[in-house]
Tab-separated table of C-alpha atoms in Angstrom:
chain	number	residue	atom	x	y	z
A	1	MET	CA	-21.002	-50.607	-1.947
A	2	ALA	CA	-18.828	-51.859	1.009
A	3	GLN	CA	-15.445	-51.053	2.044
A	4	LEU	CA	-13.156	-53.507	1.753
A	5	ILE	CA	-11.415	-54.863	4.944
A	6	ASP	CA	-7.463	-55.475	3.604
A	7	GLY	CA	-6.240	-57.843	6.529
A	8	LYS	CA	-3.101	-57.943	4.327
A	9	THR	CA	-2.574	-54.611	5.440
A	10	VAL	CA	-3.637	-55.074	8.990
A	11	ALA	CA	-1.348	-58.054	9.618
A	12	ALA	CA	1.722	-56.089	8.507
A	13	ARG	CA	0.731	-53.687	10.918
A	14	VAL	CA	0.314	-56.217	13.978
A	15	ARG	CA	3.517	-58.138	12.714
A	16	ALA	CA	5.222	-54.740	13.157
A	17	GLU	CA	3.798	-53.976	16.236
A	18	VAL	CA	5.251	-57.029	17.722
A	19	LYS	CA	8.433	-56.844	16.373
A	20	GLY	CA	8.903	-53.792	18.356
A	21	GLU	CA	7.525	-54.994	21.121
A	22	VAL	CA	10.241	-58.423	20.659
A	23	GLU	CA	12.907	-55.476	20.267
A	24	LYS	CA	12.190	-53.821	23.595
A	25	LEU	CA	11.910	-57.363	25.495
A	26	LYS	CA	15.406	-58.149	24.364
A	27	ALA	CA	16.631	-54.702	25.558
A	28	GLU	CA	14.818	-54.608	28.955
A	29	ARG	CA	15.169	-58.524	30.018
A	30	GLY	CA	17.823	-60.004	27.210
A	31	LEU	CA	14.447	-62.280	26.301
A	32	VAL	CA	13.539	-63.574	22.778
A	33	PRO	CA	9.867	-65.254	22.584
A	34	GLY	CA	10.478	-68.835	21.194
A	35	LEU	CA	8.019	-70.389	19.000
A	36	ALA	CA	7.614	-74.586	18.519
A	37	VAL	CA	5.517	-75.658	15.912
A	38	VAL	CA	5.197	-79.723	15.407
A	39	ARG	CA	4.159	-81.152	11.913
A	40	VAL	CA	3.253	-84.712	11.803
A	41	GLY	CA	3.430	-86.416	7.880
A	42	GLU	CA	3.260	-84.632	5.138
A	43	ASP	CA	-0.076	-83.110	4.410
A	44	PRO	CA	0.382	-80.426	1.766
A	45	ALA	CA	-1.667	-77.674	3.303
A	46	SER	CA	0.113	-78.663	6.706
A	47	ARG	CA	3.971	-78.025	5.208
A	48	ILE	CA	2.272	-74.499	3.728
A	49	TYR	CA	0.877	-73.234	7.253
A	50	VAL	CA	4.220	-74.120	9.293
A	51	THR	CA	6.327	-72.505	6.522
A	52	GLY	CA	4.245	-69.164	6.869
A	53	LYS	CA	4.201	-69.390	10.440
A	54	LYS	CA	7.649	-70.259	10.786
A	55	LYS	CA	8.635	-67.093	7.975
A	56	ALA	CA	6.713	-64.863	10.248
A	57	ALA	CA	8.042	-66.255	13.332
A	58	GLU	CA	11.404	-65.006	11.690
A	59	GLU	CA	10.044	-61.775	10.664
A	60	VAL	CA	9.255	-60.783	13.973
A	61	GLY	CA	12.456	-61.502	15.681
A	62	PHE	CA	11.219	-64.907	17.459
A	63	ASN	CA	13.264	-67.941	17.915
A	64	SER	CA	11.228	-70.820	15.906
A	65	TRP	CA	11.939	-74.314	15.424
A	66	GLU	CA	10.178	-76.589	13.321
A	67	VAL	CA	9.727	-80.113	14.183
A	68	HIS	CA	8.721	-82.094	11.710
A	69	LEU	CA	8.043	-85.870	12.620
A	70	ASP	CA	6.950	-89.316	10.754
A	71	GLU	CA	3.650	-90.210	10.061
A	72	ASN	CA	4.133	-93.144	11.759
A	73	ILE	CA	5.143	-91.954	14.718
A	74	THR	CA	3.018	-93.090	18.022
A	75	GLN	CA	0.971	-91.386	20.324
A	76	ASP	CA	2.945	-91.890	23.375
A	77	GLU	CA	6.492	-90.608	20.984
A	78	LEU	CA	4.363	-87.179	20.303
A	79	LEU	CA	3.016	-86.774	24.253
A	80	SER	CA	6.752	-87.385	25.268
A	81	LEU	CA	7.820	-84.372	22.688
A	82	VAL	CA	4.921	-82.086	23.704
A	83	GLY	CA	6.176	-82.587	27.231
A	84	LYS	CA	9.615	-81.754	26.190
A	85	LEU	CA	9.090	-78.315	24.741
A	86	ASN	CA	6.651	-77.657	27.573
A	87	ALA	CA	9.712	-77.914	30.009
A	88	ASP	CA	12.194	-75.697	27.308
A	89	PRO	CA	12.530	-72.266	29.090
A	90	GLU	CA	13.455	-71.064	25.466
A	91	VAL	CA	9.959	-72.116	23.962
A	92	HIS	CA	7.559	-69.910	25.224
A	93	GLY	CA	4.642	-71.085	22.395
A	94	VAL	CA	4.399	-74.509	21.257
A	95	LEU	CA	1.818	-75.480	18.136
A	96	VAL	CA	0.976	-78.666	17.114
A	97	GLN	CA	-0.211	-78.227	13.110
A	98	LEU	CA	-4.060	-79.995	12.917
A	99	PRO	CA	-4.858	-82.613	11.307
A	100	LEU	CA	-3.350	-85.442	13.246
A	101	PRO	CA	-2.987	-88.614	11.424
A	102	LYS	CA	-5.610	-90.673	12.473
A	103	HIS	CA	-4.190	-93.126	15.145
A	104	ILE	CA	-3.354	-89.704	17.243
A	105	ASP	CA	-5.866	-88.629	19.783
A	106	ALA	CA	-5.503	-84.559	18.452
A	107	GLU	CA	-7.869	-83.434	21.556
A	108	ARG	CA	-5.137	-85.312	23.769
A	109	ILE	CA	-2.434	-83.485	22.457
A	110	ILE	CA	-4.194	-80.700	22.144
A	111	SER	CA	-4.551	-81.166	26.396
A	112	ALA	CA	-0.817	-82.085	26.853
A	113	VAL	CA	0.264	-78.678	25.576
A	114	GLU	CA	0.920	-75.924	28.876
A	115	PRO	CA	-1.912	-73.743	28.765
A	116	GLU	CA	0.558	-71.027	28.784
A	117	LYS	CA	2.181	-72.355	26.009
A	118	ASP	CA	-1.061	-73.180	24.235
A	119	VAL	CA	-0.726	-70.543	21.517
A	120	ASP	CA	-3.459	-71.683	19.318
A	121	GLY	CA	-5.476	-70.987	22.323
A	122	PHE	CA	-7.027	-74.580	22.063
A	123	HIS	CA	-6.648	-75.774	25.200
A	124	PRO	CA	-9.683	-76.980	27.416
A	125	VAL	CA	-7.790	-74.616	30.148
A	126	ASN	CA	-7.997	-71.937	27.676
A	127	ALA	CA	-11.403	-72.657	26.326
A	128	GLY	CA	-12.635	-72.701	30.159
A	129	ARG	CA	-11.207	-69.305	31.094
A	130	LEU	CA	-12.380	-67.900	28.052
A	131	SER	CA	-15.898	-68.974	28.498
A	132	LEU	CA	-15.685	-67.554	32.213
A	133	GLY	CA	-14.202	-63.811	31.271
A	134	ARG	CA	-10.955	-64.772	32.276
A	135	PRO	CA	-7.571	-63.924	30.917
A	136	GLY	CA	-5.909	-66.749	28.854
A	137	MET	CA	-4.672	-67.319	25.319
A	138	ARG	CA	-7.224	-66.851	22.866
A	139	PRO	CA	-7.713	-68.877	19.669
A	140	CYS	CA	-5.914	-67.128	16.727
A	141	THR	CA	-8.718	-66.704	13.596
A	142	PRO	CA	-11.645	-65.502	16.164
A	143	LEU	CA	-8.816	-62.649	17.846
A	144	GLY	CA	-8.135	-61.593	14.572
A	145	VAL	CA	-11.500	-61.011	13.729
A	146	MET	CA	-11.540	-58.595	17.000
A	147	ARG	CA	-9.190	-56.543	15.654
A	148	LEU	CA	-9.985	-56.368	12.344
A	149	LEU	CA	-13.390	-54.978	13.789
A	150	ASP	CA	-11.271	-52.471	15.432
A	151	GLU	CA	-9.757	-51.362	12.169
A	152	VAL	CA	-12.687	-50.166	11.340
A	153	GLY	CA	-14.169	-48.558	13.881
A	154	CYS	CA	-16.583	-50.877	14.510
A	155	ALA	CA	-17.284	-51.377	18.364
A	156	PRO	CA	-19.375	-54.458	18.995
A	157	SER	CA	-21.059	-52.828	22.308
A	158	GLY	CA	-24.465	-52.852	22.007
A	159	LYS	CA	-24.614	-54.312	18.525
A	160	LYS	CA	-26.141	-57.535	17.146
A	161	ALA	CA	-23.680	-59.998	16.065
A	162	VAL	CA	-24.774	-63.015	14.737
A	163	VAL	CA	-21.966	-65.832	14.561
A	164	VAL	CA	-22.640	-68.855	11.479
A	165	GLY	CA	-21.101	-71.775	12.318
A	166	ARG	CA	-20.123	-73.429	15.707
A	167	SER	CA	-16.959	-74.887	15.670
A	168	ASN	CA	-14.345	-75.310	18.719
A	169	ILE	CA	-11.778	-73.192	16.791
A	170	VAL	CA	-13.718	-70.307	15.259
A	171	GLY	CA	-17.165	-69.688	15.953
A	172	ARG	CA	-17.963	-71.056	19.754
A	173	PRO	CA	-14.765	-68.786	20.817
A	174	MET	CA	-15.971	-65.731	18.348
A	175	ALA	CA	-19.069	-65.845	19.951
A	176	LEU	CA	-18.006	-65.396	22.993
A	177	MET	CA	-15.001	-62.565	21.827
A	178	LEU	CA	-18.349	-60.548	20.638
A	179	LEU	CA	-20.040	-61.256	24.163
A	180	ALA	CA	-17.343	-59.783	26.411
A	181	ALA	CA	-17.377	-56.901	23.795
A	182	ASP	CA	-20.802	-56.397	24.787
A	183	ALA	CA	-22.635	-57.397	21.505
A	184	THR	CA	-25.967	-59.448	22.007
A	185	VAL	CA	-24.655	-62.358	19.812
A	186	THR	CA	-26.926	-65.435	17.941
A	187	MET	CA	-24.908	-68.818	16.925
A	188	CYS	CA	-26.366	-70.370	13.952
A	189	HIS	CA	-25.967	-73.662	13.069
A	190	ARG	CA	-27.759	-76.156	10.310
A	191	LYS	CA	-30.963	-76.242	12.335
A	192	SER	CA	-31.047	-72.702	12.276
A	193	ASN	CA	-33.493	-70.286	10.257
A	194	LEU	CA	-30.233	-68.667	8.660
A	195	ALA	CA	-31.660	-66.377	6.059
A	196	ALA	CA	-33.989	-64.654	9.110
A	197	GLU	CA	-31.051	-64.360	11.651
A	198	VAL	CA	-28.706	-62.880	8.897
A	199	ALA	CA	-31.035	-60.362	8.304
A	200	THR	CA	-30.686	-58.970	12.148
A	201	ALA	CA	-26.882	-58.647	11.899
A	202	ASP	CA	-25.326	-55.761	12.421
A	203	ILE	CA	-21.921	-57.568	12.348
A	204	LEU	CA	-21.798	-61.027	10.774
A	205	VAL	CA	-19.050	-63.714	11.122
A	206	VAL	CA	-19.636	-66.887	8.750
A	207	ALA	CA	-17.159	-69.886	9.267
A	208	VAL	CA	-18.446	-72.905	8.036
A	209	GLY	CA	-16.732	-73.901	5.045
A	210	VAL	CA	-19.713	-73.963	2.204
A	211	PRO	CA	-18.914	-72.253	-0.278
A	212	GLU	CA	-21.424	-69.126	-1.000
A	213	LEU	CA	-24.015	-70.344	1.989
A	214	VAL	CA	-24.751	-66.579	2.507
A	215	GLN	CA	-26.925	-65.166	0.136
A	216	GLY	CA	-25.854	-61.325	-0.561
A	217	GLU	CA	-29.696	-60.524	-0.456
A	218	TRP	CA	-29.925	-61.780	3.174
A	219	ILE	CA	-27.380	-59.021	4.632
A	220	LYS	CA	-28.432	-56.179	6.921
A	221	PRO	CA	-27.864	-52.892	4.845
A	222	GLY	CA	-24.853	-51.419	6.712
A	223	ALA	CA	-23.972	-54.666	8.312
A	224	VAL	CA	-20.149	-55.636	8.879
A	225	VAL	CA	-19.517	-58.601	7.236
A	226	ILE	CA	-16.479	-61.122	8.053
A	227	ASP	CA	-15.894	-64.281	5.982
A	228	VAL	CA	-13.682	-66.803	7.425
A	229	GLY	CA	-14.519	-69.048	5.022
A	230	MET	CA	-12.014	-70.187	2.158
A	231	ASN	CA	-13.126	-73.205	-0.063
A	232	ARG	CA	-11.195	-74.282	-2.852
A	233	MET	CA	-13.042	-74.531	-6.214
A	234	PRO	CA	-12.866	-77.065	-9.013
A	235	ASP	CA	-11.234	-74.448	-10.950
A	236	GLY	CA	-8.748	-73.988	-8.385
A	237	LYS	CA	-9.973	-70.646	-7.234
A	238	LEU	CA	-11.249	-69.508	-3.382
A	239	LYS	CA	-14.178	-68.407	-2.149
A	240	GLY	CA	-15.579	-67.457	1.195
A	241	ASP	CA	-18.510	-68.553	2.813
A	242	VAL	CA	-20.630	-65.601	1.769
A	243	ALA	CA	-22.164	-64.476	-1.715
A	244	PHE	CA	-19.313	-61.812	-2.247
A	245	ALA	CA	-20.879	-60.169	-4.721
A	246	ALA	CA	-24.410	-59.226	-3.592
A	247	ALA	CA	-23.235	-58.910	-0.190
A	248	LYS	CA	-20.645	-56.199	-0.731
A	249	GLU	CA	-23.760	-54.081	-2.509
A	250	ARG	CA	-25.390	-54.269	1.022
A	251	ALA	CA	-22.544	-54.080	3.803
A	252	SER	CA	-20.913	-51.219	5.210
A	253	PHE	CA	-17.288	-52.974	5.338
A	254	ILE	CA	-16.916	-56.865	4.151
A	255	THR	CA	-13.627	-59.116	3.873
A	256	PRO	CA	-12.462	-60.474	0.820
A	257	VAL	CA	-11.389	-64.283	0.454
A	258	PRO	CA	-8.368	-64.540	0.246
A	259	GLY	CA	-6.749	-61.550	1.593
A	260	GLY	CA	-9.375	-60.865	4.682
A	261	VAL	CA	-9.323	-63.162	7.439
A	262	GLY	CA	-6.323	-65.715	6.694
A	263	PRO	CA	-3.768	-62.950	6.810
A	264	MET	CA	-4.229	-62.311	10.434
A	265	THR	CA	-4.385	-65.695	11.854
A	266	ILE	CA	-0.969	-66.204	11.525
A	267	ALA	CA	-1.070	-62.354	12.685
A	268	MET	CA	-2.535	-62.906	16.252
A	269	LEU	CA	-0.397	-66.374	16.564
A	270	MET	CA	2.881	-64.167	16.760
A	271	ARG	CA	1.099	-61.377	19.442
A	272	ASN	CA	-0.094	-64.771	21.241
A	273	THR	CA	3.667	-66.217	21.608
A	274	LEU	CA	5.056	-62.962	22.465
A	275	GLU	CA	2.929	-62.530	25.163
A	276	ALA	CA	3.515	-65.724	26.697
A	277	ALA	CA	6.914	-64.769	26.733
A	278	LYS	CA	6.097	-61.628	27.971
A	279	ALA	CA	4.252	-63.777	31.154
A	280	SER	CA	7.270	-65.964	31.391
A	281	ARG	CA	9.904	-66.155	34.003
């Protein structure tokens, strides 16, 4: 039976590491990392996410600001705000919480954030840097997955990795990070023979948002299974993209839902903001 990968414990360790480095940065350079999170409208999930990010930022010793804007704000007004945050030397990380109202072009807003302050890792420049294997901000969720693999002693080098899902937020950057770590990577999508591909994976990362899409009997015995999915069911419970009960009978390590990958996303956001501050002048 698989060992559970405790994302809450690892995330707490990451935050403690960041806090220690923040204290050192304050002592040596008099510099306090600053994170600004912009929230537009009243989306309930966004409010919860932003509250969690602000709490984590305060825990590690950052300066943090939440800028809450009316949902009727114009795109030009939002772009103007992003420009001001880009120019503020006390702000090292800028995050615009998604989703945005339909009248705002999210891609244009993301592209307006300075790449060096893009702590979400979504800017096209940072996506290009990742694709080319150059240093830059990395998206927080796949970065968190890489840390979880490291925590359980799973070095991707030489292993077969299968990534299910090709989103720009998780799937694509995840595949590139695994490739950079010398894994042999297959990316699956709706046209793939999913059962056949999953069966070859030493490392399986699933991020599609479909409850229990990946069946437990597909899992290669001994595989490390990372389930990024978090699906709210009609009864209010959360389920992942992998059929957990059956998968844990075959995997060597597996992330639970909740409590697996989720906590790592905010922890790696803290790490990205710290790195942005360290790189600033």
